[in-house]
Short mmCIF file of C-alpha atoms in Angstrom, two decimals:
data_model
loop_
_atom_site.label_atom_id
_atom_site.label_comp_id
_atom_site.label_asym_id
_atom_site.label_seq_id
_atom_site.Cartn_x
_atom_site.Cartn_y
_atom_site.Cartn_z
CA UNK A 1 29.45 81.53 146.52
CA UNK A 2 31.29 84.60 145.26
CA UNK A 3 29.97 86.58 148.23
CA UNK A 4 31.82 84.20 150.55
CA UNK A 5 35.12 85.26 149.04
CA UNK A 6 34.22 88.90 149.01
CA UNK A 7 33.44 88.68 152.70
CA UNK A 8 36.72 86.87 153.34
CA UNK A 9 38.74 89.27 151.25
CA UNK A 10 41.74 90.74 153.01
CA UNK A 11 43.14 92.66 150.06
CA UNK A 12 42.97 96.42 149.74
CA UNK A 13 40.46 97.63 147.15
CA UNK A 14 42.41 98.16 143.95
CA UNK A 15 41.41 100.54 141.17
CA UNK A 16 41.41 100.21 137.42
CA UNK A 17 40.96 102.34 134.36
CA UNK A 18 41.31 101.75 130.66
CA UNK A 19 44.04 103.79 129.09
CA UNK A 20 44.87 105.22 125.73
CA UNK A 21 46.93 104.14 122.76
CA UNK A 22 49.98 101.94 122.63
CA UNK A 23 52.15 105.02 122.35
CA UNK A 24 51.60 105.75 126.06
CA UNK A 25 53.74 102.78 127.03
CA UNK A 26 56.22 100.51 125.34
CA UNK A 27 59.87 100.16 124.60
CA UNK A 28 60.64 100.36 128.31
CA UNK A 29 58.93 103.78 128.80
CA UNK A 30 57.32 104.12 132.23
CA UNK A 31 53.54 104.52 131.75
CA UNK A 32 51.56 107.41 133.15
CA UNK A 33 49.56 106.66 136.33
CA UNK A 34 45.78 106.24 136.30
CA UNK A 35 44.09 109.64 136.17
CA UNK A 36 40.88 108.62 137.97
CA UNK A 37 39.36 105.87 140.04
CA UNK A 38 37.10 103.53 138.09
CA UNK A 39 35.74 100.46 139.84
CA UNK A 40 33.66 97.91 137.98
CA UNK A 41 30.22 97.41 139.56
CA UNK A 42 29.78 94.23 141.59
CA UNK A 43 33.47 93.35 141.59
CA UNK A 44 36.08 93.70 144.28
CA UNK A 45 39.59 92.28 143.86
CA UNK A 46 39.71 88.99 145.74
CA UNK A 47 42.44 87.31 147.72
CA UNK A 48 41.07 83.88 146.93
CA UNK A 49 43.12 81.72 149.29
CA UNK A 50 44.65 82.20 152.72
CA UNK A 51 47.74 80.01 152.82
CA UNK A 52 51.49 80.14 152.55
CA UNK A 53 51.53 79.88 148.78
CA UNK A 54 53.99 77.00 148.51
CA UNK A 55 53.76 74.86 145.33
CA UNK A 56 51.59 71.77 144.99
CA UNK A 57 53.53 68.65 145.93
CA UNK A 58 52.78 65.03 145.08
CA UNK A 59 54.66 63.98 148.20
CA UNK A 60 56.82 61.74 145.99
CA UNK A 61 60.37 62.27 144.74
CA UNK A 62 61.71 60.64 141.61
CA UNK A 63 63.23 57.17 141.84
CA UNK A 64 66.71 58.67 141.80
CA UNK A 65 65.83 60.83 144.80
CA UNK A 66 65.58 64.09 142.86
CA UNK A 67 62.91 66.60 143.75
CA UNK A 68 60.78 66.82 140.61
CA UNK A 69 58.77 69.83 141.78
CA UNK A 70 60.01 73.18 140.50
CA UNK A 71 58.87 76.59 141.77
CA UNK A 72 55.41 76.26 140.20
CA UNK A 73 54.80 72.62 141.17
CA UNK A 74 54.23 69.53 139.00
CA UNK A 75 52.48 69.12 135.63
CA UNK A 76 50.69 65.86 134.72
CA UNK A 77 50.10 64.32 131.30
CA UNK A 78 47.00 62.18 130.84
CA UNK A 79 48.82 59.76 128.58
CA UNK A 80 45.85 58.27 126.72
CA UNK A 81 42.44 59.01 125.24
CA UNK A 82 39.38 56.86 124.66
CA UNK A 83 39.96 54.23 121.96
CA UNK A 84 43.69 54.66 121.51
CA UNK A 85 44.97 52.39 118.69
CA UNK A 86 44.55 48.66 119.22
CA UNK A 87 47.27 46.13 118.64
CA UNK A 88 49.37 46.32 121.80
CA UNK A 89 51.55 49.27 120.72
CA UNK A 90 50.52 52.03 123.12
CA UNK A 91 53.12 51.43 125.86
CA UNK A 92 55.84 51.68 123.22
CA UNK A 93 54.33 54.84 121.75
CA UNK A 94 54.41 56.48 125.17
CA UNK A 95 57.97 55.33 125.85
CA UNK A 96 59.07 57.25 122.76
CA UNK A 97 57.23 60.39 123.93
CA UNK A 98 58.83 60.55 127.37
CA UNK A 99 62.11 62.34 126.51
CA UNK A 100 60.32 65.24 124.80
CA UNK A 101 57.64 65.44 127.49
CA UNK A 102 60.21 65.54 130.26
CA UNK A 103 62.21 68.12 128.33
CA UNK A 104 59.12 70.30 128.08
CA UNK A 105 58.63 70.29 131.85
CA UNK A 106 56.00 67.56 132.27
CA UNK A 107 56.76 65.78 135.54
CA UNK A 108 54.23 62.93 135.72
CA UNK A 109 52.02 60.76 133.55
CA UNK A 110 48.68 59.05 134.21
CA UNK A 111 48.25 55.71 132.43
CA UNK A 112 44.97 53.95 131.56
CA UNK A 113 44.05 50.80 133.55
CA UNK A 114 46.83 48.34 132.80
CA UNK A 115 45.12 44.98 133.49
CA UNK A 116 43.18 42.58 131.25
CA UNK A 117 39.55 43.58 130.81
CA UNK A 118 36.53 41.56 129.73
CA UNK A 119 36.89 42.71 126.13
CA UNK A 120 40.55 41.66 125.94
CA UNK A 121 42.52 43.47 123.26
CA UNK A 122 39.62 45.85 122.65
CA UNK A 123 39.37 46.91 126.29
CA UNK A 124 40.31 50.36 127.55
CA UNK A 125 40.73 48.75 130.96
CA UNK A 126 37.61 50.02 132.69
CA UNK A 127 36.03 46.54 132.65
CA UNK A 128 38.65 44.79 134.83
CA UNK A 129 38.73 41.00 134.73
CA UNK A 130 42.15 39.83 135.99
CA UNK A 131 44.00 42.43 138.08
CA UNK A 132 47.30 40.55 137.64
CA UNK A 133 47.20 40.03 133.87
CA UNK A 134 49.22 42.82 132.25
CA UNK A 135 49.37 41.13 128.86
CA UNK A 136 51.11 37.86 129.71
CA UNK A 137 48.15 35.43 129.90
CA UNK A 138 45.97 34.26 127.01
CA UNK A 139 42.41 34.92 128.17
CA UNK A 140 39.42 36.99 127.11
CA UNK A 141 40.44 36.37 123.50
CA UNK A 142 43.93 37.84 123.63
CA UNK A 143 47.32 37.71 125.26
CA UNK A 144 48.40 41.34 125.16
CA UNK A 145 46.13 44.06 126.47
CA UNK A 146 45.07 46.82 124.11
CA UNK A 147 48.20 48.69 125.20
CA UNK A 148 50.87 45.97 125.16
CA UNK A 149 52.42 43.39 127.45
CA UNK A 150 53.94 43.40 130.92
CA UNK A 151 57.55 43.82 129.80
CA UNK A 152 56.61 46.84 127.65
CA UNK A 153 54.73 48.34 130.60
CA UNK A 154 57.71 47.85 132.92
CA UNK A 155 59.99 49.41 130.29
CA UNK A 156 57.65 52.41 129.99
CA UNK A 157 57.68 53.02 133.73
CA UNK A 158 61.46 52.57 133.89
CA UNK A 159 61.95 55.01 131.01
CA UNK A 160 59.77 57.59 132.76
CA UNK A 161 61.76 57.19 135.98
CA UNK A 162 65.01 57.66 134.08
CA UNK A 163 63.71 61.13 133.15
CA UNK A 164 62.57 61.84 136.74
CA UNK A 165 58.90 61.50 135.77
CA UNK A 166 56.35 59.91 138.11
CA UNK A 167 53.85 57.35 136.79
CA UNK A 168 50.30 57.00 138.13
CA UNK A 169 48.09 53.93 137.71
CA UNK A 170 44.37 54.17 136.96
CA UNK A 171 42.69 51.93 139.55
CA UNK A 172 39.18 50.59 138.91
CA UNK A 173 38.12 49.28 142.32
CA UNK A 174 34.35 49.56 142.08
CA UNK A 175 33.16 47.13 139.41
CA UNK A 176 34.48 44.01 137.66
CA UNK A 177 33.47 42.43 134.37
CA UNK A 178 33.78 39.14 132.51
CA UNK A 179 33.04 36.71 135.32
CA UNK A 180 31.21 33.45 134.71
CA UNK A 181 27.60 33.06 135.78
CA UNK A 182 27.03 31.42 139.13
CA UNK A 183 24.08 30.83 141.44
CA UNK A 184 23.80 33.17 144.42
CA UNK A 185 21.72 31.43 147.11
CA UNK A 186 21.17 34.70 148.94
CA UNK A 187 19.03 36.09 146.12
CA UNK A 188 18.18 32.82 144.41
CA UNK A 189 19.36 34.02 141.03
CA UNK A 190 22.35 33.77 138.70
CA UNK A 191 24.90 36.58 138.42
CA UNK A 192 28.20 37.12 136.58
CA UNK A 193 30.32 36.91 139.72
CA UNK A 194 32.55 33.85 139.27
CA UNK A 195 36.13 35.04 138.77
CA UNK A 196 37.80 31.87 140.06
CA UNK A 197 39.07 31.10 136.56
CA UNK A 198 41.45 34.06 136.21
CA UNK A 199 44.67 32.66 134.76
CA UNK A 200 46.95 34.62 137.07
CA UNK A 201 45.42 32.60 139.89
CA UNK A 202 45.38 35.75 142.02
CA UNK A 203 42.36 37.48 143.55
CA UNK A 204 39.79 34.78 142.78
CA UNK A 205 36.25 36.08 143.41
CA UNK A 206 32.79 34.60 143.89
CA UNK A 207 29.33 35.96 144.65
CA UNK A 208 30.45 36.42 148.26
CA UNK A 209 32.82 39.18 147.12
CA UNK A 210 30.22 41.29 145.29
CA UNK A 211 27.08 43.23 145.98
CA UNK A 212 24.54 41.46 143.79
CA UNK A 213 21.46 43.42 144.82
CA UNK A 214 20.57 46.72 146.43
CA UNK A 215 20.48 45.27 149.93
CA UNK A 216 20.98 47.17 153.15
CA UNK A 217 24.52 45.83 153.62
CA UNK A 218 25.88 47.86 150.69
CA UNK A 219 28.98 49.92 151.22
CA UNK A 220 28.42 52.85 148.85
CA UNK A 221 27.06 53.41 145.34
CA UNK A 222 25.77 50.98 142.75
CA UNK A 223 26.89 50.15 139.23
CA UNK A 224 25.24 48.21 136.44
CA UNK A 225 22.44 46.86 138.67
CA UNK A 226 24.66 43.95 139.62
CA UNK A 227 24.55 42.27 136.19
CA UNK A 228 27.63 42.06 133.99
CA UNK A 229 29.56 44.54 136.12
CA UNK A 230 28.97 43.61 139.76
CA UNK A 231 30.39 45.87 142.47
CA UNK A 232 33.13 44.63 144.75
CA UNK A 233 32.12 44.23 148.40
CA UNK A 234 34.93 46.20 150.04
CA UNK A 235 33.80 45.26 153.55
CA UNK A 236 34.85 41.65 152.84
CA UNK A 237 38.23 40.75 154.37
CA UNK A 238 39.03 38.65 151.28
CA UNK A 239 38.54 41.69 149.04
CA UNK A 240 40.57 44.00 151.30
CA UNK A 241 43.42 41.51 151.51
CA UNK A 242 43.67 41.13 147.76
CA UNK A 243 43.24 44.83 146.99
CA UNK A 244 45.66 46.36 149.50
CA UNK A 245 46.33 44.53 152.77
CA UNK A 246 48.30 41.40 151.96
CA UNK A 247 51.93 41.35 150.73
CA UNK A 248 50.73 39.96 147.38
CA UNK A 249 47.86 42.46 147.00
CA UNK A 250 47.11 44.50 143.90
CA UNK A 251 48.34 47.69 145.58
CA UNK A 252 51.65 46.22 146.71
CA UNK A 253 52.34 44.49 143.39
CA UNK A 254 51.72 47.74 141.49
CA UNK A 255 53.89 49.73 143.91
CA UNK A 256 56.74 47.32 144.60
CA UNK A 257 57.00 45.24 141.41
CA UNK A 258 55.68 47.45 138.63
CA UNK A 259 57.03 50.56 140.43
CA UNK A 260 54.01 52.85 140.10
CA UNK A 261 54.32 56.09 142.06
CA UNK A 262 50.67 56.84 142.68
CA UNK A 263 47.05 56.32 141.86
CA UNK A 264 44.11 57.75 139.98
CA UNK A 265 40.97 56.17 141.46
CA UNK A 266 38.09 55.64 139.03
CA UNK A 267 34.42 56.26 139.93
CA UNK A 268 34.97 56.94 143.62
CA UNK A 269 31.28 57.60 144.17
CA UNK A 270 30.87 53.81 143.94
CA UNK A 271 32.52 53.06 147.30
CA UNK A 272 33.38 54.64 150.64
CA UNK A 273 36.18 57.13 151.17
CA UNK A 274 37.65 54.76 153.76
CA UNK A 275 38.77 52.48 150.90
CA UNK A 276 41.04 55.24 149.53
CA UNK A 277 42.34 56.07 153.00
CA UNK A 278 43.22 52.46 153.75
CA UNK A 279 44.82 51.91 150.33
CA UNK A 280 46.99 55.01 150.75
CA UNK A 281 47.98 54.06 154.30
CA UNK A 282 49.01 50.62 153.05
CA UNK A 283 51.21 51.63 150.09
CA UNK A 284 51.51 55.43 150.02
CA UNK A 285 52.14 57.39 146.85
CA UNK A 286 50.21 60.25 145.32
CA UNK A 287 46.46 59.73 144.88
CA UNK A 288 43.65 61.57 143.12
CA UNK A 289 39.99 60.58 142.89
CA UNK A 290 37.48 60.95 140.07
CA UNK A 291 34.57 62.39 142.04
CA UNK A 292 32.49 63.63 139.12
CA UNK A 293 30.69 66.48 140.84
CA UNK A 294 30.60 70.20 140.09
CA UNK A 295 29.85 71.17 143.70
CA UNK A 296 33.05 72.38 145.40
CA UNK A 297 31.62 71.49 148.81
CA UNK A 298 31.16 67.88 147.72
CA UNK A 299 34.71 67.78 146.37
CA UNK A 300 36.06 69.30 149.56
CA UNK A 301 34.20 66.84 151.79
CA UNK A 302 35.35 63.87 149.72
CA UNK A 303 39.01 64.96 149.58
CA UNK A 304 39.13 65.59 153.32
CA UNK A 305 37.51 62.26 154.14
CA UNK A 306 39.54 60.23 151.63
CA UNK A 307 42.74 62.10 152.52
CA UNK A 308 43.42 62.39 148.80
CA UNK A 309 43.58 64.91 146.01
CA UNK A 310 40.54 65.19 143.75
CA UNK A 311 39.93 66.34 140.17
CA UNK A 312 38.44 69.83 140.25
CA UNK A 313 35.24 69.28 138.27
CA UNK A 314 33.83 72.49 139.77
CA UNK A 315 36.52 74.47 137.93
CA UNK A 316 35.97 72.43 134.76
CA UNK A 317 32.32 73.49 134.59
CA UNK A 318 33.08 77.12 135.47
CA UNK A 319 35.68 77.29 132.69
CA UNK A 320 33.15 75.89 130.23
CA UNK A 321 30.74 78.67 131.19
CA UNK A 322 33.45 81.31 131.18
CA UNK A 323 35.13 80.52 127.88
CA UNK A 324 32.40 78.91 125.77
CA UNK A 325 29.52 81.07 127.03
CA UNK A 326 31.86 84.11 127.18
CA UNK A 327 31.31 85.25 130.74
CA UNK A 328 34.66 85.55 132.48
CA UNK A 329 32.97 86.69 135.69
CA UNK A 330 32.37 82.95 136.24
CA UNK A 331 36.07 82.68 137.06
CA UNK A 332 35.54 84.74 140.21
CA UNK A 333 33.07 82.22 141.64
CA UNK A 334 33.71 79.38 144.06
CA UNK A 335 35.65 76.34 142.84
CA UNK A 336 37.49 73.68 144.78
CA UNK A 337 41.07 74.85 144.22
CA UNK A 338 40.19 78.13 145.93
CA UNK A 339 39.34 76.13 149.05
CA UNK A 340 42.36 73.82 149.02
CA UNK A 341 44.85 74.22 146.15
CA UNK A 342 47.04 71.48 147.65
CA UNK A 343 44.45 68.80 146.88
CA UNK A 344 43.05 70.15 143.59
CA UNK A 345 44.01 68.52 140.29
CA UNK A 346 42.86 70.83 137.50
CA UNK A 347 42.13 69.80 133.91
CA UNK A 348 40.65 71.04 130.63
CA UNK A 349 39.42 67.73 129.20
CA UNK A 350 39.86 64.00 129.70
CA UNK A 351 38.95 60.65 128.15
CA UNK A 352 35.35 60.91 129.41
CA UNK A 353 34.39 64.52 128.78
CA UNK A 354 35.43 67.21 126.32
CA UNK A 355 32.99 70.12 126.74
CA UNK A 356 35.35 73.10 126.63
CA UNK A 357 35.94 74.28 123.08
CA UNK A 358 37.98 77.43 123.69
CA UNK A 359 40.77 75.43 125.25
CA UNK A 360 43.61 77.90 124.80
CA UNK A 361 42.07 80.13 127.50
CA UNK A 362 41.51 77.13 129.76
CA UNK A 363 45.12 75.96 129.56
CA UNK A 364 46.33 79.52 130.11
CA UNK A 365 44.17 79.51 133.23
CA UNK A 366 45.16 76.17 134.78
CA UNK A 367 48.87 76.61 133.99
CA UNK A 368 49.02 80.01 135.71
CA UNK A 369 46.69 79.31 138.65
CA UNK A 370 47.01 77.12 141.70
CA UNK A 371 46.45 73.38 141.77
CA UNK A 372 48.01 70.47 139.86
CA UNK A 373 47.42 71.07 136.11
CA UNK A 374 46.78 68.12 133.79
CA UNK A 375 47.46 68.13 130.05
CA UNK A 376 45.31 65.87 127.85
CA UNK A 377 47.27 63.75 125.35
CA UNK A 378 45.29 64.68 122.25
CA UNK A 379 45.28 68.38 123.10
CA UNK A 380 49.05 68.29 123.38
CA UNK A 381 49.97 65.90 120.57
CA UNK A 382 47.21 66.50 118.01
CA UNK A 383 44.66 69.25 118.51
CA UNK A 384 46.32 72.38 119.92
CA UNK A 385 49.51 74.34 119.32
CA UNK A 386 52.18 72.34 121.16
CA UNK A 387 54.62 75.25 121.15
CA UNK A 388 52.12 77.48 122.93
CA UNK A 389 51.37 74.75 125.46
CA UNK A 390 55.09 74.29 126.07
CA UNK A 391 55.42 78.02 126.67
CA UNK A 392 52.62 77.87 129.25
CA UNK A 393 54.23 74.83 130.91
CA UNK A 394 57.51 76.74 131.13
CA UNK A 395 55.71 79.74 132.64
CA UNK A 396 53.98 77.45 135.13
CA UNK A 397 57.18 75.73 136.19
CA UNK A 398 59.20 78.92 136.54
CA UNK A 399 56.72 81.67 137.54
CA UNK A 400 53.34 80.34 138.74
CA UNK A 401 54.14 80.72 142.43
CA UNK A 402 52.42 82.00 145.53
CA UNK A 403 48.79 82.48 146.40
CA UNK A 404 46.35 84.26 144.12
CA UNK A 405 44.63 87.63 143.92
CA UNK A 406 41.97 88.17 141.26
CA UNK A 407 42.64 91.75 140.18
CA UNK A 408 39.89 92.36 137.65
CA UNK A 409 37.02 90.61 135.90
CA UNK A 410 34.15 91.45 133.63
CA UNK A 411 32.37 89.57 130.85
CA UNK A 412 35.34 89.74 128.44
CA UNK A 413 38.39 90.28 130.62
CA UNK A 414 40.01 88.50 133.56
CA UNK A 415 43.25 89.44 135.31
CA UNK A 416 44.82 87.57 138.23
CA UNK A 417 48.12 87.87 140.07
CA UNK A 418 50.20 85.05 141.52
CA UNK A 419 51.88 86.73 144.45
CA UNK A 420 55.19 84.89 144.36
CA UNK A 421 56.79 82.50 146.82
CA UNK A 422 60.21 81.94 148.36
CA UNK A 423 61.84 84.71 146.34
CA UNK A 424 60.14 83.76 143.05
CA UNK A 425 58.57 86.81 141.33
CA UNK A 426 55.15 85.36 140.48
CA UNK A 427 53.15 86.64 137.53
CA UNK A 428 50.08 88.46 136.25
CA UNK A 429 47.84 86.65 133.74
CA UNK A 430 45.44 88.53 131.45
CA UNK A 431 42.65 86.74 129.52
CA UNK A 432 40.77 88.65 126.83
CA UNK A 433 37.86 87.06 124.94
CA UNK A 434 36.75 90.28 123.24
CA UNK A 435 37.36 91.32 119.64
CA UNK A 436 39.56 94.27 120.65
CA UNK A 437 42.94 94.74 122.27
CA UNK A 438 42.38 95.55 125.93
CA UNK A 439 44.55 97.49 128.39
CA UNK A 440 44.35 97.82 132.16
CA UNK A 441 46.28 99.36 135.02
CA UNK A 442 47.09 96.77 137.68
CA UNK A 443 49.16 96.52 140.84
CA UNK A 444 51.97 93.98 140.45
CA UNK A 445 54.56 92.34 142.71
CA UNK A 446 57.39 94.48 141.34
CA UNK A 447 58.53 98.04 142.02
CA UNK A 448 60.36 100.02 139.33
CA UNK A 449 60.94 96.87 137.29
CA UNK A 450 61.00 96.17 133.57
CA UNK A 451 58.47 93.44 132.78
CA UNK A 452 57.49 91.50 129.68
CA UNK A 453 54.79 89.22 128.33
CA UNK A 454 56.27 85.73 128.54
CA UNK A 455 53.84 84.40 125.91
CA UNK A 456 55.12 86.92 123.31
CA UNK A 457 51.51 87.70 122.36
CA UNK A 458 52.18 91.34 123.26
CA UNK A 459 55.86 91.31 122.39
CA UNK A 460 56.03 94.99 121.36
CA UNK A 461 54.76 96.17 124.75
CA UNK A 462 57.62 96.41 127.26
CA UNK A 463 56.53 98.55 130.21
CA UNK A 464 58.29 99.38 133.45
CA UNK A 465 56.35 99.32 136.70
CA UNK A 466 56.14 102.44 138.83
CA UNK A 467 57.69 102.66 142.29
CA UNK A 468 54.29 101.79 143.77
CA UNK A 469 54.23 98.61 141.60
CA UNK A 470 51.43 99.82 139.28
CA UNK A 471 51.72 99.33 135.53
CA UNK A 472 49.56 99.26 132.43
CA UNK A 473 49.41 95.87 130.68
CA UNK A 474 47.60 94.79 127.57
CA UNK A 475 46.18 91.73 125.85
CA UNK A 476 45.43 91.22 122.14
CA UNK A 477 41.91 90.23 121.06
CA UNK A 478 40.83 86.64 121.79
CA UNK A 479 44.14 85.91 123.44
CA UNK A 480 46.04 85.85 126.72
CA UNK A 481 49.24 87.37 128.08
CA UNK A 482 51.36 86.49 131.12
CA UNK A 483 53.47 89.24 132.65
CA UNK A 484 56.51 88.98 134.88
CA UNK A 485 60.06 90.18 135.21
CA UNK A 486 62.43 89.01 132.44
#
């Protein structure tokens, strides 16, 4: 797909050359210009998107009416991981994190499914049983959910809103679990589809509300072969009313009573895109779907049809190849955000998959490039250098503006420029996976301007751009730098 972008390229062909020692530039000394034209084979600088360059927007302001989107757009925290501690403490743990997260520039948080699952206090929420039990009913062997109770959940959301952070609910609309066995006369067999005993008394379900075989009337997808986790039949009016249509529906209760600001939809391959469209038309809010597919065309088609953002799995797999297999040319290839950055939610890892090992490059990439970057809880709180992540978040919020031009790429090096927007200067990001310090001449956004590396990885290198905006920048071995005006 790289040829598509080369054909669409509108940028002038830029030139590059490696330069000499550190003594040629630094301390504010203007570097010498390139002495010759050197163009890497099979690479042409790419203007990867044709759009205005405005920041990603969730379409939602904070509850106090403030605009939470800075120049670079929002940053999301995935506020859980698989098998977080049991015992009903997680909502309180997150409440305590919110002030520091908000202070670091994180503007939204994605919570795990908040309702009672089949496995009660052990459940991570992806086996939904009672959509209206948030830890207040004793059923499935517990009262609280794994994460806490309803009052603690409401307090968490309220605390987030007090810091102008949005909160997104993880919605599992495909499959249910924990129902009693009942006889289905249509197939003359017993299935686990009797949910009339849910203690909330809301959204009772029977075999009529599920697909219990692979018949021709199925909506989309199939999960668990109908046993244990039957799929909801979204074409049923009863199901639609309880999920989003009626005033007492799941969607309206989450939005109007619990005060959620948006939605992460689980396993969207299991049902039609029209379900997401209708849900969003009914209650609004930001939405993003988990369409687990590395094909950017599939992601594009789904996002357009669902009228929703989508996680950019195509970028996830390209970053794995680029950083773990050490081939940064993969970053020049087609991914979904290059097609529509306004519907692309980018990420490095999540609760389901953790394939990228060289994560510091990946976070440097998603926090300087277009899309809606997502930080994984354990990466931020446990596994990586929080100070470096906070620096990247600050760079994103203040400098990651405008559309993107990929300036240079080879196996070990990758340089891209954010072209700035609405008076914001933009930036140049340099990734270097080699064992040596690398230097390159690049064309920037700035004429006759002192610039610096905002990561401080190349703190001793303080060049000034020429009048034609060219400058020599550098990157230490196995590191990254981000250049902009002071």
